[in-house]
Amino acid sequence: MSLNPFLIVAIDGGAASGKSSTARALAERFHFLHADTGSYYRALTAELLHRGVAATDPAAVRAELAELHFGTEVFLSSARLKIHGDKISNADIRSAAVNAAVSHFAALPEVRVTLLAYQRGLADVARKHDFRGLVMEGRDIGSVIFPHADCRFFLHADPVERVRRRAREGQADAVAERDRLDSSRENAPLTCPVGAVAIDSTHLSLPEVVEKLARQIFARLLKA
Ligand code: CDP
């Protein structure tokens, strides 16, 4: 076993499938940096909407993206996207307007290319901050961003249960509609990558899901 293995863990799954809570818990347990890439797509969407750009106008999106400067704030164990040095507030990235628009912006190749390099670069950010790994969650992490990640997981859950989870968080979110858009797009669609471990969390509690993933990460650490 190597003394200082640095692990990359990819967690993908549909809307409200439990990725964020699971990834956050794993980050704390293993001292990994946590990257919630959905929040990056949401922040970018909020910024583009604020600049009056629509997803139906890719040329305007391209022009605005060329103007933007990205940075990262590491706060506790999470990596937050900064645009022009500012964080976009949680309320802004979870607004109804962003919920409705994010999958349309996320389907644009120019948006995905912009975030691809940024997301890959977070492995270096994690190393620089002395984390022992990176746990990144999203839709295309195990398929496109880190196809050779040390551990790749795919979380899914019954859609009715997922809508219930969002409602418990006080949010009305078109979970099924976002999944439909995310799964049917041409670029980096939401899919369970070949070789990823699929976990159905419909009847599992959060600690039970975390335990399942943690066991596999431990096994991988022992092999490193
Ligand atoms: O939290 P929730 O599961 O509702 O969604 P999210 O992870 O915040 O992601 C919001 C949206 O960003 C998704 O519906 C996708 O359209 C997009 N996304 C993506 O395309 N690729 C990723 N790696 C992460 C998010």
Coordinates of N, CA and C and ligand atoms in Angstrom, one line a residue:
M1 N 0.9 -1.2 0.0 CA 0.0 0.0 0.0 C 0.9 1.2 0.0
S2 N 0.6 2.2 -0.9 CA 1.4 3.4 -1.0 C 1.0 4.3 0.2
L3 N 2.0 5.1 0.7 CA 1.7 5.9 1.8 C 0.8 7.1 1.5
N4 N 0.9 7.6 0.3 CA 0.1 8.8 0.0 C -0.7 8.6 -1.3
P5 N -1.6 7.7 -1.4 CA -2.3 7.5 -2.6 C -3.3 8.7 -2.7
F6 N -3.4 9.2 -3.9 CA -4.4 10.3 -4.2 C -5.5 9.7 -5.1
L7 N -6.7 9.7 -4.5 CA -7.8 9.0 -5.3 C -8.7 10.0 -5.9
I8 N -9.2 9.6 -7.1 CA -10.3 10.3 -7.8 C -11.5 9.5 -7.8
V9 N -12.6 10.0 -7.2 CA -13.9 9.3 -7.1 C -14.9 10.0 -7.9
A10 N -15.6 9.4 -8.8 CA -16.6 10.0 -9.6 C -17.9 9.5 -9.2
I11 N -18.9 10.4 -9.0 CA -20.3 10.0 -8.7 C -21.2 10.7 -9.7
D12 N -21.9 9.9 -10.5 CA -22.9 10.4 -11.4 C -24.3 10.0 -11.0
G13 N -25.3 10.7 -11.5 CA -26.7 10.3 -11.3 C -27.6 11.4 -11.7
G14 N -28.9 11.0 -11.7 CA -29.9 12.0 -12.1 C -30.2 13.0 -11.0
A15 N -31.2 13.9 -11.3 CA -31.5 15.0 -10.4 C -32.0 14.4 -9.1
A16 N -31.6 15.0 -8.0 CA -32.0 14.6 -6.6 C -31.8 13.1 -6.3
S17 N -30.7 12.5 -6.9 CA -30.5 11.1 -6.6 C -29.6 10.9 -5.4
G18 N -29.2 12.0 -4.7 CA -28.5 11.9 -3.5 C -27.0 12.1 -3.7
K19 N -26.6 12.5 -4.8 CA -25.1 12.7 -5.1 C -24.4 13.6 -4.1
S20 N -25.0 14.8 -3.9 CA -24.3 15.8 -3.2 C -24.1 15.4 -1.7
S21 N -25.2 14.9 -1.1 CA -25.1 14.6 0.3 C -24.1 13.4 0.5
T22 N -24.1 12.5 -0.4 CA -23.2 11.3 -0.4 C -21.8 11.8 -0.6
A23 N -21.5 12.6 -1.6 CA -20.2 13.1 -1.9 C -19.6 13.9 -0.7
R24 N -20.5 14.7 -0.1 CA -20.0 15.6 1.0 C -19.6 14.7 2.2
A25 N -20.4 13.7 2.4 CA -20.0 12.8 3.6 C -18.7 12.0 3.3
L26 N -18.6 11.6 2.0 CA -17.3 10.9 1.7 C -16.1 11.8 1.8
A27 N -16.3 13.0 1.3 CA -15.2 14.0 1.4 C -14.7 14.2 2.8
E28 N -15.7 14.3 3.7 CA -15.3 14.5 5.1 C -14.6 13.2 5.7
R29 N -15.2 12.1 5.4 CA -14.6 10.9 5.9 C -13.2 10.6 5.5
F30 N -12.9 10.8 4.2 CA -11.6 10.5 3.6 C -10.7 11.6 3.4
H31 N -11.1 12.8 3.8 CA -10.3 14.0 3.6 C -10.1 14.2 2.1
F32 N -11.2 14.2 1.3 CA -11.1 14.5 -0.1 C -11.7 15.9 -0.3
L33 N -11.3 16.5 -1.4 CA -11.9 17.7 -1.9 C -13.2 17.4 -2.6
H34 N -14.3 18.1 -2.3 CA -15.6 17.8 -2.9 C -15.9 18.8 -4.0
A35 N -16.2 18.3 -5.2 CA -16.6 19.2 -6.3 C -18.0 18.8 -6.7
D36 N -19.0 19.7 -6.5 CA -20.4 19.6 -6.9 C -20.5 20.3 -8.3
T37 N -20.3 19.5 -9.4 CA -20.2 20.2 -10.7 C -21.6 20.7 -11.1
G38 N -22.7 20.1 -10.6 CA -24.0 20.7 -10.9 C -24.1 22.2 -10.5
S39 N -23.4 22.5 -9.3 CA -23.4 23.9 -8.8 C -22.6 24.8 -9.8
Y40 N -21.7 24.2 -10.5 CA -20.9 25.0 -11.5 C -21.8 25.3 -12.7
Y41 N -22.5 24.3 -13.2 CA -23.4 24.5 -14.3 C -24.5 25.5 -13.9
R42 N -24.9 25.4 -12.6 CA -26.0 26.3 -12.1 C -25.4 27.8 -12.0
A43 N -24.2 27.9 -11.5 CA -23.6 29.3 -11.3 C -23.4 29.9 -12.7
L44 N -23.0 29.1 -13.7 CA -22.7 29.7 -15.0 C -24.1 30.1 -15.6
T45 N -25.1 29.2 -15.4 CA -26.4 29.6 -15.9 C -26.9 30.9 -15.3
A46 N -26.8 31.0 -14.0 CA -27.2 32.2 -13.3 C -26.5 33.4 -13.9
E47 N -25.2 33.3 -14.1 CA -24.4 34.4 -14.7 C -24.9 34.8 -16.1
L48 N -25.1 33.8 -16.9 CA -25.5 34.0 -18.3 C -26.9 34.6 -18.3
L49 N -27.8 34.2 -17.5 CA -29.2 34.7 -17.4 C -29.1 36.2 -17.0
H50 N -28.2 36.4 -16.0 CA -28.0 37.8 -15.5 C -27.5 38.7 -16.6
R51 N -26.7 38.2 -17.5 CA -26.2 39.0 -18.6 C -27.2 39.0 -19.8
G52 N -28.4 38.5 -19.6 CA -29.4 38.6 -20.6 C -29.2 37.6 -21.8
V53 N -28.4 36.5 -21.6 CA -28.2 35.6 -22.7 C -29.1 34.4 -22.6
A54 N -29.7 34.0 -23.7 CA -30.5 32.8 -23.7 C -29.8 31.6 -24.3
A55 N -30.2 30.4 -23.8 CA -29.5 29.2 -24.3 C -29.9 28.9 -25.8
T56 N -30.9 29.6 -26.3 CA -31.3 29.4 -27.7 C -30.4 30.2 -28.6
D57 N -29.4 31.0 -28.0 CA -28.5 31.8 -28.9 C -27.1 31.4 -28.6
P58 N -26.6 30.3 -29.1 CA -25.3 29.8 -28.8 C -24.2 30.8 -29.2
A59 N -24.3 31.6 -30.2 CA -23.3 32.6 -30.6 C -23.1 33.6 -29.4
A60 N -24.2 34.1 -28.9 CA -24.2 35.0 -27.7 C -23.6 34.3 -26.5
V61 N -23.9 33.0 -26.3 CA -23.3 32.3 -25.2 C -21.8 32.2 -25.3
R62 N -21.4 31.9 -26.5 CA -19.9 31.8 -26.8 C -19.2 33.1 -26.5
A63 N -19.8 34.2 -27.0 CA -19.2 35.5 -26.8 C -19.1 35.9 -25.3
E64 N -20.2 35.6 -24.5 CA -20.1 35.9 -23.1 C -19.1 35.0 -22.4
L65 N -19.1 33.7 -22.8 CA -18.1 32.8 -22.1 C -16.7 33.3 -22.2
A66 N -16.4 33.8 -23.4 CA -15.0 34.3 -23.7 C -14.6 35.4 -22.7
E67 N -15.6 36.1 -22.2 CA -15.4 37.2 -21.2 C -15.2 36.8 -19.8
L68 N -15.6 35.6 -19.5 CA -15.6 35.2 -18.1 C -14.3 34.6 -17.5
H69 N -14.0 35.0 -16.3 CA -12.8 34.5 -15.6 C -13.2 33.6 -14.5
F70 N -12.7 32.4 -14.4 CA -13.1 31.4 -13.4 C -12.0 31.3 -12.3
G71 N -12.4 31.1 -11.1 CA -11.5 30.8 -10.1 C -12.1 29.8 -9.1
T72 N -11.4 29.4 -8.1 CA -11.9 28.5 -7.1 C -11.7 28.9 -5.7
E73 N -12.7 28.8 -4.9 CA -12.5 29.0 -3.4 C -12.6 27.7 -2.7
V74 N -11.6 27.3 -2.0 CA -11.7 26.0 -1.2 C -12.2 26.4 0.2
F75 N -13.5 26.0 0.5 CA -14.0 26.3 1.8 C -14.3 25.0 2.5
L76 N -13.7 24.8 3.7 CA -13.7 23.5 4.3 C -13.3 22.4 3.3
S77 N -14.2 21.4 3.0 CA -13.8 20.4 2.1 C -14.4 20.6 0.7
S78 N -15.0 21.8 0.4 CA -15.6 21.9 -0.9 C -15.0 23.0 -1.8
A79 N -15.0 22.7 -3.1 CA -14.4 23.6 -4.1 C -15.5 24.4 -4.8
R80 N -15.5 25.7 -4.5 CA -16.6 26.5 -5.1 C -16.1 27.3 -6.3
L81 N -17.0 27.4 -7.3 CA -16.6 28.1 -8.5 C -16.8 29.6 -8.2
K82 N -15.8 30.4 -8.6 CA -15.9 31.9 -8.6 C -15.9 32.4 -10.0
I83 N -16.7 33.4 -10.3 CA -16.7 34.0 -11.6 C -16.4 35.5 -11.4
H84 N -15.3 35.9 -12.0 CA -14.8 37.3 -11.8 C -14.6 37.5 -10.3
G85 N -14.1 36.5 -9.6 CA -13.7 36.6 -8.2 C -14.9 36.6 -7.2
D86 N -16.1 36.4 -7.8 CA -17.3 36.3 -6.9 C -17.9 35.0 -6.9
K87 N -18.5 34.6 -5.7 CA -19.3 33.4 -5.6 C -20.7 33.8 -6.0
I88 N -21.4 32.8 -6.6 CA -22.8 33.1 -6.9 C -23.6 32.5 -5.7
S89 N -24.5 33.2 -5.1 CA -25.1 32.7 -3.9 C -25.9 31.5 -4.1
N90 N -26.1 30.7 -3.0 CA -26.9 29.4 -3.1 C -28.3 29.7 -3.5
A91 N -28.9 30.8 -3.0 CA -30.2 31.2 -3.4 C -30.3 31.4 -4.9
D92 N -29.3 32.1 -5.5 CA -29.3 32.3 -6.9 C -29.1 31.1 -7.8
I93 N -28.3 30.2 -7.3 CA -28.1 29.0 -8.2 C -29.2 28.0 -8.0
R94 N -30.0 28.1 -7.0 CA -31.2 27.2 -6.8 C -32.5 27.9 -7.2
S95 N -32.5 29.0 -7.9 CA -33.7 29.7 -8.2 C -34.5 28.9 -9.2
A96 N -35.8 29.3 -9.3 CA -36.7 28.6 -10.3 C -36.2 28.8 -11.7
A97 N -35.7 30.1 -11.9 CA -35.2 30.4 -13.3 C -34.1 29.5 -13.7
V98 N -33.2 29.3 -12.7 CA -32.0 28.5 -13.0 C -32.4 27.0 -13.1
N99 N -33.3 26.5 -12.3 CA -33.8 25.2 -12.4 C -34.4 24.9 -13.8
A100 N -35.1 25.9 -14.3 CA -35.7 25.7 -15.6 C -34.7 25.8 -16.8
A101 N -33.7 26.6 -16.6 CA -32.8 26.9 -17.8 C -31.5 26.0 -17.8
V102 N -31.1 25.5 -16.6 CA -29.7 24.9 -16.5 C -29.5 23.8 -17.5
S103 N -30.5 22.9 -17.7 CA -30.2 21.7 -18.6 C -30.1 22.2 -20.1
H104 N -30.7 23.3 -20.4 CA -30.6 23.9 -21.8 C -29.2 24.4 -22.0
F105 N -28.7 25.2 -21.0 CA -27.3 25.7 -21.2 C -26.3 24.5 -21.1
A106 N -26.6 23.5 -20.3 CA -25.7 22.4 -20.1 C -25.6 21.5 -21.3
A107 N -26.6 21.6 -22.2 CA -26.6 20.8 -23.5 C -25.7 21.4 -24.5
L108 N -25.2 22.7 -24.3 CA -24.4 23.4 -25.3 C -23.0 23.0 -25.3
P109 N -22.4 22.5 -26.4 CA -21.0 22.1 -26.4 C -20.1 23.2 -25.8
E110 N -20.3 24.5 -26.1 CA -19.4 25.5 -25.7 C -19.4 25.7 -24.2
V111 N -20.6 25.4 -23.5 CA -20.6 25.5 -22.1 C -19.9 24.3 -21.5
R112 N -20.0 23.1 -22.1 CA -19.4 21.9 -21.5 C -17.9 22.0 -21.7
V113 N -17.4 22.5 -22.8 CA -16.0 22.6 -23.1 C -15.4 23.6 -22.1
T114 N -16.1 24.7 -21.8 CA -15.6 25.7 -20.8 C -15.4 25.0 -19.5
L115 N -16.3 24.2 -19.1 CA -16.2 23.6 -17.7 C -15.3 22.4 -17.6
L116 N -15.1 21.8 -18.8 CA -14.3 20.5 -18.8 C -12.9 20.7 -18.2
A117 N -12.2 21.7 -18.7 CA -10.8 22.0 -18.3 C -10.8 22.4 -16.8
Y118 N -11.8 23.3 -16.5 CA -11.9 23.8 -15.1 C -12.0 22.6 -14.1
Q119 N -12.9 21.6 -14.5 CA -13.2 20.5 -13.6 C -12.0 19.6 -13.5
R120 N -11.3 19.3 -14.6 CA -10.1 18.5 -14.5 C -9.0 19.1 -13.6
G121 N -8.9 20.4 -13.7 CA -7.9 21.2 -13.0 C -8.1 21.1 -11.5
L122 N -9.3 20.7 -11.0 CA -9.6 20.6 -9.6 C -8.7 19.5 -8.9
A123 N -8.3 18.5 -9.7 CA -7.4 17.5 -9.1 C -6.1 18.2 -8.6
D124 N -5.6 19.1 -9.3 CA -4.4 19.8 -8.9 C -4.7 20.7 -7.7
V125 N -5.8 21.4 -7.7 CA -6.2 22.2 -6.6 C -6.3 21.3 -5.3
A126 N -6.9 20.1 -5.4 CA -7.0 19.2 -4.3 C -5.6 18.9 -3.8
R127 N -4.7 18.5 -4.7 CA -3.3 18.1 -4.3 C -2.6 19.3 -3.6
K128 N -2.8 20.5 -4.2 CA -2.1 21.7 -3.6 C -2.6 22.0 -2.2
H129 N -3.9 21.7 -1.9 CA -4.4 21.9 -0.6 C -4.3 20.7 0.3
D130 N -3.4 19.7 -0.1 CA -3.1 18.6 0.7 C -4.3 17.7 1.0
F131 N -5.3 17.7 0.1 CA -6.4 16.7 0.3 C -5.9 15.3 -0.2
R132 N -6.5 14.2 0.3 CA -6.0 12.9 -0.1 C -6.8 12.4 -1.4
G133 N -7.6 13.2 -1.9 CA -8.3 12.8 -3.1 C -9.3 13.8 -3.5
L134 N -10.0 13.5 -4.6 CA -11.1 14.4 -5.1 C -12.3 13.6 -5.3
V135 N -13.4 14.0 -4.7 CA -14.7 13.3 -5.0 C -15.5 14.3 -5.8
M136 N -15.8 14.0 -7.1 CA -16.5 14.9 -8.0 C -17.8 14.3 -8.4
E137 N -18.9 15.0 -8.3 CA -20.2 14.5 -8.7 C -20.9 15.3 -9.8
G138 N -21.6 14.6 -10.6 CA -22.3 15.3 -11.7 C -23.0 14.3 -12.6
R139 N -22.9 14.6 -13.9 CA -23.7 13.7 -14.9 C -22.7 13.0 -15.8
D140 N -21.5 13.5 -16.0 CA -20.5 13.0 -17.0 C -19.1 12.8 -16.4
I141 N -19.1 12.7 -15.1 CA -17.7 12.6 -14.4 C -17.0 11.3 -14.7
G142 N -17.7 10.2 -14.6 CA -17.1 8.9 -14.8 C -17.0 8.6 -16.3
S143 N -17.8 9.3 -17.2 CA -17.8 9.0 -18.6 C -16.8 9.9 -19.4
V144 N -16.8 11.2 -19.0 CA -16.1 12.2 -19.8 C -14.9 12.9 -19.0
I145 N -15.2 13.4 -17.8 CA -14.2 14.2 -17.1 C -13.1 13.3 -16.6
F146 N -13.5 12.3 -15.9 CA -12.4 11.4 -15.3 C -12.8 9.9 -15.6
P147 N -12.7 9.5 -16.9 CA -13.1 8.1 -17.2 C -12.2 7.1 -16.6
H148 N -11.0 7.5 -16.1 CA -10.1 6.6 -15.5 C -10.0 6.8 -14.0
A149 N -11.1 7.4 -13.4 CA -11.1 7.6 -12.0 C -10.9 6.3 -11.2
D150 N -10.4 6.4 -10.0 CA -10.1 5.2 -9.2 C -11.4 4.4 -8.9
C151 N -12.5 5.2 -8.6 CA -13.8 4.6 -8.3 C -14.8 5.4 -9.0
R152 N -15.7 4.7 -9.7 CA -16.8 5.4 -10.4 C -18.2 4.8 -9.9
F153 N -19.1 5.7 -9.5 CA -20.4 5.2 -9.0 C -21.5 5.9 -9.8
F154 N -22.6 5.2 -9.9 CA -23.8 5.8 -10.5 C -25.0 5.6 -9.6
L155 N -25.5 6.7 -9.1 CA -26.6 6.6 -8.1 C -28.0 6.8 -8.9
H156 N -28.9 6.0 -8.6 CA -30.2 6.2 -9.1 C -31.3 5.9 -8.1
A157 N -32.5 6.5 -8.3 CA -33.6 6.3 -7.3 C -34.9 6.5 -8.1
D158 N -35.9 5.9 -7.6 CA -37.2 6.1 -8.2 C -37.6 7.5 -8.3
P159 N -38.1 8.0 -9.5 CA -38.4 9.4 -9.7 C -39.4 10.0 -8.6
V160 N -40.4 9.2 -8.2 CA -41.4 9.7 -7.2 C -40.6 10.0 -5.9
E161 N -39.7 9.1 -5.5 CA -38.9 9.4 -4.3 C -38.0 10.6 -4.5
R162 N -37.5 10.8 -5.7 CA -36.6 12.0 -5.9 C -37.4 13.3 -5.8
V163 N -38.6 13.3 -6.3 CA -39.4 14.5 -6.2 C -39.8 14.8 -4.8
R164 N -40.0 13.7 -4.0 CA -40.3 13.8 -2.6 C -39.1 14.4 -1.8
R165 N -37.9 14.0 -2.2 CA -36.7 14.5 -1.5 C -36.5 16.0 -1.8
R166 N -36.8 16.4 -3.0 CA -36.7 17.9 -3.4 C -37.7 18.7 -2.6
A167 N -38.9 18.1 -2.5 CA -40.0 18.8 -1.8 C -39.6 19.0 -0.3
R168 N -39.0 17.9 0.3 CA -38.6 18.0 1.7 C -37.5 19.1 1.8
E169 N -36.8 19.4 0.7 CA -35.8 20.5 0.8 C -36.4 21.9 0.5
G170 N -37.8 21.8 0.3 CA -38.5 23.1 0.1 C -38.4 23.5 -1.3
Q171 N -38.1 22.6 -2.3 CA -38.0 23.0 -3.7 C -39.0 22.3 -4.6
A172 N -39.6 23.1 -5.5 CA -40.4 22.4 -6.6 C -39.4 22.4 -7.7
D173 N -39.1 21.2 -8.2 CA -38.1 21.1 -9.2 C -38.6 20.0 -10.2
A174 N -38.5 20.3 -11.5 CA -38.9 19.4 -12.5 C -37.9 18.3 -12.7
V175 N -37.8 17.5 -11.8 CA -36.7 16.4 -11.7 C -36.8 15.6 -13.0
A176 N -38.0 15.1 -13.3 CA -38.1 14.2 -14.5 C -37.8 14.9 -15.8
E177 N -38.2 16.1 -15.9 CA -37.9 16.9 -17.1 C -36.4 17.2 -17.3
R178 N -35.7 17.5 -16.2 CA -34.3 17.7 -16.3 C -33.6 16.4 -16.7
D179 N -34.0 15.3 -16.1 CA -33.4 14.0 -16.4 C -33.6 13.7 -17.9
R180 N -34.8 14.0 -18.4 CA -35.1 13.7 -19.8 C -34.2 14.5 -20.7
L181 N -34.0 15.8 -20.4 CA -33.1 16.7 -21.2 C -31.7 16.2 -21.1
D182 N -31.3 15.9 -19.8 CA -29.9 15.5 -19.6 C -29.5 14.2 -20.3
S183 N -30.5 13.3 -20.3 CA -30.2 12.0 -20.9 C -30.3 11.9 -22.4
S184 N -31.0 12.9 -22.9 CA -31.2 12.8 -24.4 C -30.3 13.7 -25.2
R185 N -29.5 14.6 -24.5 CA -28.6 15.5 -25.2 C -27.5 14.7 -25.9
E186 N -26.9 15.3 -27.0 CA -25.9 14.7 -27.7 C -24.5 14.7 -27.0
N187 N -24.3 15.8 -26.3 CA -23.0 16.0 -25.6 C -23.0 15.4 -24.2
A188 N -22.1 14.5 -23.9 CA -22.0 14.0 -22.5 C -23.3 13.8 -21.8
P189 N -24.2 12.9 -22.4 CA -25.5 12.7 -21.8 C -25.3 11.9 -20.4
L190 N -26.4 12.1 -19.6 CA -26.5 11.4 -18.4 C -26.6 9.9 -18.6
T191 N -25.6 9.1 -18.2 CA -25.7 7.7 -18.5 C -24.8 7.0 -17.4
C192 N -25.1 5.7 -17.2 CA -24.3 5.0 -16.3 C -23.1 4.4 -17.1
P193 N -21.9 5.0 -16.8 CA -20.8 4.5 -17.7 C -20.4 3.0 -17.5
V194 N -20.0 2.4 -18.6 CA -19.6 1.0 -18.5 C -18.5 0.9 -17.4
G195 N -18.7 -0.1 -16.5 CA -17.7 -0.3 -15.5 C -18.0 0.4 -14.2
A196 N -19.0 1.3 -14.2 CA -19.3 2.1 -12.9 C -20.2 1.2 -12.1
V197 N -20.1 1.4 -10.7 CA -20.9 0.6 -9.8 C -22.2 1.4 -9.7
A198 N -23.3 0.7 -10.0 CA -24.7 1.4 -10.0 C -25.3 1.0 -8.6
I199 N -25.9 2.1 -8.0 CA -26.5 1.9 -6.7 C -27.9 2.5 -6.7
D200 N -28.9 1.7 -6.4 CA -30.3 2.2 -6.3 C -30.5 2.6 -4.8
S201 N -30.8 3.9 -4.7 CA -30.9 4.4 -3.3 C -32.3 4.6 -2.9
T202 N -33.3 4.1 -3.7 CA -34.7 4.4 -3.4 C -35.1 4.0 -1.9
H203 N -34.6 2.8 -1.5 CA -35.0 2.3 -0.2 C -33.9 2.3 0.8
L204 N -32.8 3.1 0.5 CA -31.7 3.2 1.4 C -31.6 4.5 2.1
S205 N -31.2 4.6 3.3 CA -31.0 5.8 4.0 C -29.6 6.4 3.5
L206 N -29.4 7.7 3.8 CA -28.1 8.3 3.4 C -26.9 7.6 4.0
P207 N -26.9 7.3 5.3 CA -25.8 6.6 5.9 C -25.5 5.2 5.2
E208 N -26.6 4.5 4.8 CA -26.5 3.2 4.1 C -25.8 3.4 2.7
V209 N -26.2 4.5 2.0 CA -25.6 4.7 0.7 C -24.1 5.0 0.9
V210 N -23.8 5.9 1.8 CA -22.4 6.4 2.1 C -21.6 5.1 2.4
E211 N -22.1 4.2 3.3 CA -21.4 3.1 3.7 C -21.0 2.2 2.5
K212 N -22.0 2.0 1.6 CA -21.7 1.2 0.4 C -20.5 1.7 -0.4
L213 N -20.5 3.1 -0.6 CA -19.5 3.7 -1.4 C -18.2 3.6 -0.7
A214 N -18.3 3.9 0.6 CA -17.0 4.0 1.5 C -16.3 2.7 1.5
R215 N -17.1 1.6 1.5 CA -16.5 0.2 1.5 C -15.6 0.0 0.3
Q216 N -16.1 0.5 -0.9 CA -15.4 0.3 -2.1 C -14.2 1.2 -2.2
I217 N -14.3 2.4 -1.6 CA -13.2 3.3 -1.6 C -12.1 2.8 -0.7
F218 N -12.5 2.2 0.5 CA -11.5 1.6 1.3 C -10.7 0.5 0.6
A219 N -11.5 -0.4 -0.1 CA -10.9 -1.5 -0.8 C -9.9 -1.0 -1.8
R220 N -10.3 0.1 -2.5 CA -9.4 0.7 -3.5 C -8.1 1.3 -2.9
L221 N -8.3 1.9 -1.7 CA -7.1 2.5 -1.0 C -6.2 1.4 -0.6
L222 N -6.7 0.2 -0.2 CA -5.8 -0.9 0.2 C -5.0 -1.4 -0.9
K223 N -5.6 -1.3 -2.1 CA -4.9 -1.8 -3.3 C -3.8 -0.8 -3.8
A224 N -3.9 0.5 -3.4 CA -3.1 1.5 -4.0 C -1.6 1.4 -3.5
Ligands
CDP1 O1 -28.8 18.7 -7.6 P1 -29.4 18.2 -8.8 O2 -29.2 16.7 -9.0 O3 -30.8 18.6 -9.0 O4 -28.8 18.8 -10.1 P2 -27.3 19.4 -10.2 O5 -26.3 18.4 -9.9 O6 -27.3 20.7 -9.4 O7 -27.2 19.8 -11.8 C1 -28.0 20.8 -12.4 C2 -27.9 20.5 -13.9 O8 -26.6 20.8 -14.3 C3 -28.3 19.1 -14.4 O9 -29.7 18.9 -14.5 C4 -27.6 19.1 -15.7 O10 -28.3 19.7 -16.7 C5 -26.3 20.0 -15.5 N1 -25.1 19.2 -15.2 C6 -24.5 18.6 -16.3 O11 -24.9 18.7 -17.4 N2 -23.3 18.0 -16.1 C7 -22.7 17.8 -14.8 N3 -21.6 17.2 -14.7 C8 -23.4 18.4 -13.7 C9 -24.6 19.0 -13.9

